[in-house]
Coordinates of C-alpha atoms in Angstrom, one line a residue:
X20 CA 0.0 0.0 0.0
X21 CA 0.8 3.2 -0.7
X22 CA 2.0 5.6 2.2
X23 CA 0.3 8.7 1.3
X24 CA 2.2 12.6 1.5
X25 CA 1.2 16.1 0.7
X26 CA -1.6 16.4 2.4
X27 CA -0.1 17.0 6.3
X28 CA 0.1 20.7 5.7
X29 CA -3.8 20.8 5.7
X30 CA -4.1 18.6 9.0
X31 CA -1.5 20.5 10.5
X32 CA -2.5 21.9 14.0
X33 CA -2.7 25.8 14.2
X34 CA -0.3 26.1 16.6
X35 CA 3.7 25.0 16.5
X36 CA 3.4 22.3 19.4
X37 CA 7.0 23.3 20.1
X38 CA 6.1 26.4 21.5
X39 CA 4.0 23.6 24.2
X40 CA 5.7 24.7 28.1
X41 CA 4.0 22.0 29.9
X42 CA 3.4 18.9 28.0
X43 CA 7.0 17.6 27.3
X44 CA 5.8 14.0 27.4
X45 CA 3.1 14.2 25.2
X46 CA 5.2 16.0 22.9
X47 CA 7.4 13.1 22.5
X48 CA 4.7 10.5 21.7
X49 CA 3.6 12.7 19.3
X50 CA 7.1 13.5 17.4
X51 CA 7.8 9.6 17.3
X52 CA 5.0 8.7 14.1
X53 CA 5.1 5.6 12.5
X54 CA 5.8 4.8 9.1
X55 CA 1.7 4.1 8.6
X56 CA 0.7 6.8 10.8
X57 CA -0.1 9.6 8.2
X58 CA -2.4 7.1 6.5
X59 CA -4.1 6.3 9.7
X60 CA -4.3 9.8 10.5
X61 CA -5.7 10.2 7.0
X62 CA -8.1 7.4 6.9
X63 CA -10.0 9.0 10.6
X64 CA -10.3 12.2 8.8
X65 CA -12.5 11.2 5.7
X66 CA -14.4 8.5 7.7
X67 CA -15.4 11.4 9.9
X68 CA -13.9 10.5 13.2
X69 CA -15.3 12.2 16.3
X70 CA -13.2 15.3 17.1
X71 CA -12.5 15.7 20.8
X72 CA -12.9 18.9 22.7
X73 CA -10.3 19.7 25.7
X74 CA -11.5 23.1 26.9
X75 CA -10.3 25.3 29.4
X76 CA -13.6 26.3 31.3
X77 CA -12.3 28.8 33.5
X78 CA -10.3 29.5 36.9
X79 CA -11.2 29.7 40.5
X80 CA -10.3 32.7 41.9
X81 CA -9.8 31.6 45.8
X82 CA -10.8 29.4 48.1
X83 CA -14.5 29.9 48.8
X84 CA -14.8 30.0 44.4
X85 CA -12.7 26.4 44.3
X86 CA -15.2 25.2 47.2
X87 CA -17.9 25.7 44.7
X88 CA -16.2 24.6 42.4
X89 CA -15.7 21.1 43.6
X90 CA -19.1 21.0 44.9
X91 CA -20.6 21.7 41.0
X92 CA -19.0 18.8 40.0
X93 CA -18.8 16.2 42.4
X94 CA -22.5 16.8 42.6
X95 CA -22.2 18.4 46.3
X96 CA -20.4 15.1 47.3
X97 CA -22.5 12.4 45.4
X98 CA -20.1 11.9 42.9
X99 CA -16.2 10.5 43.7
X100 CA -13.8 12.7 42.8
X101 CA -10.5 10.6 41.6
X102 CA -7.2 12.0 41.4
X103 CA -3.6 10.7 40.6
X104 CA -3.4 6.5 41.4
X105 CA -7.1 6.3 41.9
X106 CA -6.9 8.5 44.8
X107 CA -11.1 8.9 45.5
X108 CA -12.6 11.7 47.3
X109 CA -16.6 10.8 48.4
X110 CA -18.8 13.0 49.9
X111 CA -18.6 16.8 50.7
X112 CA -16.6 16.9 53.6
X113 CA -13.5 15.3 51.9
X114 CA -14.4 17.3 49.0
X115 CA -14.3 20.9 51.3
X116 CA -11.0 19.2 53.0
X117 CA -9.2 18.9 49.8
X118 CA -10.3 22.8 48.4
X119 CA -9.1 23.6 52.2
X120 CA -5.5 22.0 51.5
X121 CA -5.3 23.5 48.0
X122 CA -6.1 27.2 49.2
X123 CA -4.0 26.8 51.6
X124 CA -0.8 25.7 49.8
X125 CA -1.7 29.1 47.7
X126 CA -2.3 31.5 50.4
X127 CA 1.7 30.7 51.4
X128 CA 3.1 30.8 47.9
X129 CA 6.5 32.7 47.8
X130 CA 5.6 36.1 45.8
X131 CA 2.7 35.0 44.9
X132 CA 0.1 38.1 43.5
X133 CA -3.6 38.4 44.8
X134 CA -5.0 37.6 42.0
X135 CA -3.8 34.6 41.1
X136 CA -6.2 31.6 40.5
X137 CA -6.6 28.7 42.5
X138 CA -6.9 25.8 40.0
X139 CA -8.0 25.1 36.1
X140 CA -11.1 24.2 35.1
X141 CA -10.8 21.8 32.3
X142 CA -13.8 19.9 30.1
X143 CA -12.6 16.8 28.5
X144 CA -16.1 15.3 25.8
X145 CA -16.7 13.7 23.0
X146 CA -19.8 13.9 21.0
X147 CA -22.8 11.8 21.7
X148 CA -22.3 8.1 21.5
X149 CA -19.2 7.9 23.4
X150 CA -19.1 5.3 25.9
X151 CA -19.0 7.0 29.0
X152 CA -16.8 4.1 30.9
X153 CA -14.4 4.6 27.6
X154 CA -14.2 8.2 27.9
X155 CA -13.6 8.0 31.9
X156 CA -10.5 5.5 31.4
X157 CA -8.8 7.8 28.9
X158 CA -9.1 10.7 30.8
X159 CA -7.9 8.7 34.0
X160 CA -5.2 8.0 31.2
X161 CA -4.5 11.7 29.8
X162 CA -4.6 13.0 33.4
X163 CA -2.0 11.1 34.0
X164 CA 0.2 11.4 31.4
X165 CA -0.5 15.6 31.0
X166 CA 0.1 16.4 34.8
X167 CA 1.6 13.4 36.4
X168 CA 2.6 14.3 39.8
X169 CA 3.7 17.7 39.2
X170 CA 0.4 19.5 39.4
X171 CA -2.8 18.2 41.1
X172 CA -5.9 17.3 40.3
X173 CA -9.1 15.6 40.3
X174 CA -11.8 14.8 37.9
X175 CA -15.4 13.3 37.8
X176 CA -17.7 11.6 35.0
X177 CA -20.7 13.9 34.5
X178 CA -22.9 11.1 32.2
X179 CA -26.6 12.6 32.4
X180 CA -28.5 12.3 29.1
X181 CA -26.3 11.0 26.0
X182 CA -23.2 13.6 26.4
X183 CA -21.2 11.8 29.0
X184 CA -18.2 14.3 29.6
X185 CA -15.5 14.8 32.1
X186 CA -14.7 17.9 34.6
X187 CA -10.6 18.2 35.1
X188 CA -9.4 20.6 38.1
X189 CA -6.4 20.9 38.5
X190 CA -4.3 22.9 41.1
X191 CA -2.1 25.9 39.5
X192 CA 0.8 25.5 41.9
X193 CA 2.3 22.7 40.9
X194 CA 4.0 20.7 43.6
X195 CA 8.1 21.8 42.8
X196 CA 6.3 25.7 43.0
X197 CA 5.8 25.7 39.3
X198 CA 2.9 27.7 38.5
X199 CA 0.1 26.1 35.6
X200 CA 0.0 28.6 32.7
X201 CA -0.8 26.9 29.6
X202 CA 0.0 27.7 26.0
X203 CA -2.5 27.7 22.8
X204 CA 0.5 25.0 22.3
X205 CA -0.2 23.1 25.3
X206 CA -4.0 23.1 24.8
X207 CA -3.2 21.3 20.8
X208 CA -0.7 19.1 22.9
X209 CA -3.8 18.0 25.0
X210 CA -6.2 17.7 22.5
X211 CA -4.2 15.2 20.6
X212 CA -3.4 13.3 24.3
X213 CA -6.8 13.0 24.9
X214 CA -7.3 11.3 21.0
X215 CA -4.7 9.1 21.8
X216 CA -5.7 7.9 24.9
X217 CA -9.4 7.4 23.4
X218 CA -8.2 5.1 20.4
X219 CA -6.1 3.0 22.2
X220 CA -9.0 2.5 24.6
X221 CA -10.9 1.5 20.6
X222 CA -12.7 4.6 20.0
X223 CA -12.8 6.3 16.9
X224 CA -11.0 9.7 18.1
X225 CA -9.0 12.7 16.3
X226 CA -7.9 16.3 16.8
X227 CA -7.7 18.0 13.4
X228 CA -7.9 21.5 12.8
X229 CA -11.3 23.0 11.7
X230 CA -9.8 24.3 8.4
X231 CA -9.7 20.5 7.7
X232 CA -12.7 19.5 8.1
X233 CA -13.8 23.0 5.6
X234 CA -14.7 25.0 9.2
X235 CA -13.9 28.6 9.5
X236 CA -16.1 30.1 12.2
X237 CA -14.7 29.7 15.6
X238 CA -16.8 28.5 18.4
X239 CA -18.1 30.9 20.7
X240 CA -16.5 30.9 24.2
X241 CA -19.0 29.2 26.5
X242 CA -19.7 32.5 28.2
X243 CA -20.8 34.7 25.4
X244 CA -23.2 31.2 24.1
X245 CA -24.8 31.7 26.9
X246 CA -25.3 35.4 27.0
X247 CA -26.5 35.0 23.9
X248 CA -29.1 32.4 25.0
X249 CA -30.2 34.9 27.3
X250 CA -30.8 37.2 25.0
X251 CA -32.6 35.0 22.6
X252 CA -34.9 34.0 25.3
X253 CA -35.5 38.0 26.7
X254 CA -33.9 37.5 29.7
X255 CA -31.3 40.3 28.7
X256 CA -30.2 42.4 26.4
X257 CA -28.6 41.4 23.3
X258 CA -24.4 41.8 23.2
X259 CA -23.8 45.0 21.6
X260 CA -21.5 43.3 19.1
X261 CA -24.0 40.5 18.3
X262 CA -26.9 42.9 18.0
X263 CA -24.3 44.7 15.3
X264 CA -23.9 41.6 13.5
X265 CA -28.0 41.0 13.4
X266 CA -28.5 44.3 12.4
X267 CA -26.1 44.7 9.7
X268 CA -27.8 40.8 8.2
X269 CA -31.0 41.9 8.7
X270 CA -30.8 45.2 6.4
X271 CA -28.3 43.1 3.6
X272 CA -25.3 45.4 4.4
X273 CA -22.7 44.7 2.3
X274 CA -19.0 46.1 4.5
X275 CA -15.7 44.6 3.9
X276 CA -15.2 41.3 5.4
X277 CA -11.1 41.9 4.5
X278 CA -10.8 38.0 6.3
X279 CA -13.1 36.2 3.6
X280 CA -10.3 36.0 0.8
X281 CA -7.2 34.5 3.0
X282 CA -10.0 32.2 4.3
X283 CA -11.2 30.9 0.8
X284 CA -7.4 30.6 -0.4
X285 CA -6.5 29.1 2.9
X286 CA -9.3 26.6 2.0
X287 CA -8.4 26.0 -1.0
X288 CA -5.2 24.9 -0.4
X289 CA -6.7 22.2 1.9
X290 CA -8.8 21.0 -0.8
X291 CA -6.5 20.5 -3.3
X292 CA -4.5 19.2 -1.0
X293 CA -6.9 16.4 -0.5
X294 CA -7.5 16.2 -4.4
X295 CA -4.1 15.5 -5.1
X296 CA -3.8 12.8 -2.4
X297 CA -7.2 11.4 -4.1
X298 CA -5.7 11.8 -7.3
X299 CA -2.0 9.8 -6.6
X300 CA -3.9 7.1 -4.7
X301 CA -6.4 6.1 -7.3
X302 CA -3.4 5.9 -10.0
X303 CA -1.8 3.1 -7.6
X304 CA -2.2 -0.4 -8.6
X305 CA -3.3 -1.7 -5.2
X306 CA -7.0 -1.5 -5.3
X307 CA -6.8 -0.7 -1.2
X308 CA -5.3 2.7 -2.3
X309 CA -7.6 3.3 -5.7
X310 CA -11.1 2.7 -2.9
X311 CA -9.2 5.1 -0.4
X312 CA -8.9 7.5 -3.3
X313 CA -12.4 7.3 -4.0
X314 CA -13.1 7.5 -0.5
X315 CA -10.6 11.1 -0.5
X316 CA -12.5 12.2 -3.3
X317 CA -16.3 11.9 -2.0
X318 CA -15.1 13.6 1.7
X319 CA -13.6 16.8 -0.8
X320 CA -17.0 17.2 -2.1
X321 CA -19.0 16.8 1.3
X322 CA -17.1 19.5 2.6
X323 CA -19.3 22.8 3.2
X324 CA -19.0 25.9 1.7
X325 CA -17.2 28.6 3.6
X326 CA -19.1 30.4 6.0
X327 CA -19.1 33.5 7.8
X328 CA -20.9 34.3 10.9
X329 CA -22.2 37.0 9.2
X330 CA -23.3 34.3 6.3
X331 CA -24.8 32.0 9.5
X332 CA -27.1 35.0 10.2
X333 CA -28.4 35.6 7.0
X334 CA -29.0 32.3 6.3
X335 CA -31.2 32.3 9.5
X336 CA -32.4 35.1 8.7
X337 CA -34.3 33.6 5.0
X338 CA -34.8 30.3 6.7
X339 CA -37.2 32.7 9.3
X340 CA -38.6 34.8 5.9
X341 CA -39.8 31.6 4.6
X342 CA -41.1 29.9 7.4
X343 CA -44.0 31.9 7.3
X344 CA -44.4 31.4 3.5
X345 CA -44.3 27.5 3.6
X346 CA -46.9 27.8 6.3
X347 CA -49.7 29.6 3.7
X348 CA -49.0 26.9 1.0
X349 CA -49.4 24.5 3.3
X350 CA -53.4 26.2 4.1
X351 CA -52.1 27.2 7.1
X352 CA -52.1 30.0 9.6
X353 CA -48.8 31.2 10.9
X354 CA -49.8 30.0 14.4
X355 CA -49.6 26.7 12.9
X356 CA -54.0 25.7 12.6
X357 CA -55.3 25.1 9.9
X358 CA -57.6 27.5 8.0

C-alpha cells in the first residue's frame, strides 16, 4: 500500500506544538510517528472521526470559588472525585477538606500576587455516543500522562443524558512551586493526548484543525453562548457586538469582510491538498489505495461551503422569511391551525 504525502500541511495543527511549556511528554509521543501513521491519520479524517474537545472552562479565583467549584461537580459530594493513582474523594466533607488544603498551599506561595487563580477548570467530551466508561478511562489515562505528579488534580464523570463528559481541576501550583499557565500550544498538545488515549481505549477519536474539516467560524466561548441564549430568550439584552452583526444581516449590508479571501485561499489549499492525495492514490495499482482514493475524493465534495458568521445570520435570517411562506402553501395560519 501506498504511504500517502502532501496532504499533512492541511491537517497540521494551528499552533507550533513546540512552543508547548508543559506537555513535554506528550510531545514526544507525538514526534515519534510511525511509518503508517499519516495514512491512519488520513483514513480517521475522511471517515469522519469524532473530534475531541479539551477546553479550558475557567479559573477559580480563591478558596470559597474552588469550594464551589468542587461542589458543582462532584454533585455536592454524590459523585467521587478521583485524582492521581485512583486516589477517590466521596462526599462533601473530603471534597471541602481537599479545596481547604489546596487554598491553603496558595495563600503561602512565595511572591505570589492576589489575584492569582486557584486551579484550572478543564472539560474533557466527545460527542454523543461515546461510551461513558471509555471516555472515563482515557481521561484517567490523559490525566495522568498531562500532569503526572507535578500539578494536582481531580476529575469526575458527568454522564446525564447522552453527552457523557469529564470535569478536570487541576491545582495551578504545581507541587516543585511551578505555576500552571498553559500555552495555545499546550491546549493542541492535550487535545491530541486526549485522541490518543481514546483510540487506544478503541474509539474512533481525532484532533484536526477546523480548516480540515472545511470549518472557519470559531466556536463561541461558553460565556458569550450563553449570554446570547439569554438574549434569545428575553432574559437580557442582546451583546452589543452581536446585535451589530443582526443588524447589519437583517438590512443586507454589504461592509468589507477583508478575512473572507485568505480564508477561501486558505481553504483551497486544503482541498487540493486532498485532491491530489485522491488523485496519486487512485493511480496506484493496489486497489486498497484506488477505494481510499475514492473514499478522499467523496469527503472533498461533502465538505461545506465557507461560511461567515455573518453568512450564519443571514442564512437564519431567510430560513425565518420563509417559514412563514411554507406555512400559507401548506393552508395554514402562521400560528400553525389550519384554516
Amino acid at each position: 500500500m501506498r504511504t500517502p504525502s502532501g496532504f499533512e500541511e492541511a491537517l497540521r495543527p494551528p499552533v507550533d506544538l513546540r512552543r508547548a511549556r508543559l506537555t513535554p511528554a506528550v510531545l514526544g509521543k507525538l514526534s515519534s510517528r510511525a511509518p503508517d501513521a499519516a495514512r491512519s491519520q488520513l483514513m480517521r479524517v475522511v471517515r469522519g472521526a469524532p473530534e475531541v474537545m479539551v477546553k479550558i472552562t475557567g479559573r477559580t479565583r480563591d478558596g470559597g470559588h474552588l469550594v464551589r467549584h468542587l461542589d458543582y461537580i462532584s454533585r455536592d459530594g454524590a459523585l467521587a472525585l478521583e485524582g492521581l493513582d485512583g486516589e477517590r474523594l466521596v462526599g462533601r466533607e473530603a471534597v471541602r477538606t481537599l479545596a481547604g488544603d489546596w487554598a491553603a498551599e496558595l495563600a503561602v506561595e512565595p511572591h505570589r500576587r492576589k489575584d492569582s487563580p486557584a486551579s484550572l477548570s478543564v472539560v474533557l467530551s466527545m460527542p454523543a455516543g461515546t461510551e461513558p466508561y471509555r471516555l472515563h478511562d482515557a481521561a484517567r489515562a490523559f490525566a495522568a500522562a498531562t500532569f503526572g505528579d507535578r500539578f494536582a488534580y481531580v476529575f469526575a464523570l458527568h454522564d446525564e443524558g447522552r453527552h457523557p463528559h469529564v470535569h478536570l481541576t487541576v491545582r495551578m501550583l504545581g507541587r516543585d512551586g511551578e505555576r500552571l499557565n498553559p500555552r495555545k500550544a499546550d491546549l493542541q498538545a492535550w487535545r491530541e493526548g486526549f485522541a490518543r488515549t481514546l483510540r487506544e481505549r478503541g474509539v474512533e477519536a481525532e484532533a484536526t484543525p477546523r480548516r480540515a474539516r472545511g470549518v472557519v467560524r470559531k466556536a463561541d466561548p461558553i460565556a458569550i453562548r450563553k449570554l446570547r441564549e439569554r438574549a434569545m430568550a428575553g432574559g437580557t439584552d442582546m451583546p452589543r457586538v452581536l446585535a451589530s452583526a443582526w443588524r447589519e444581516a437583517v438590512e443586507g449590508g454589504t461592509g468589507s469582510e477583508p478575512w473572507r479571501r485568505p480564508i477561501r485561499a486558505r481553504q483551497l489549499a486544503v482541498r487540493r491538498a486532498f485532491v491530489a492525495e485522491a488523485v496519486a492514490l487512485q493511480k496506484s495499482g493496489d486497489a486498497a489505495d484506488q477505494r481510499f482514493g475514492e473514499a478522499i475524493e467523496r469527503f472533498v465534495r461533502a465538505l461545506p461551503e465557507v461560511e461567515t458568521r455573518r453568512d450564519l445570520l443571514r442564512r437564519r435570517i431567510e430560513a425565518a422569511r420563509e417559514t412563514p411562506s411554507r406555512q400559507r402553501d401548506d393552508g395554514r395560519a402562521p400560528g400553525g391551525r389550519a384554516r
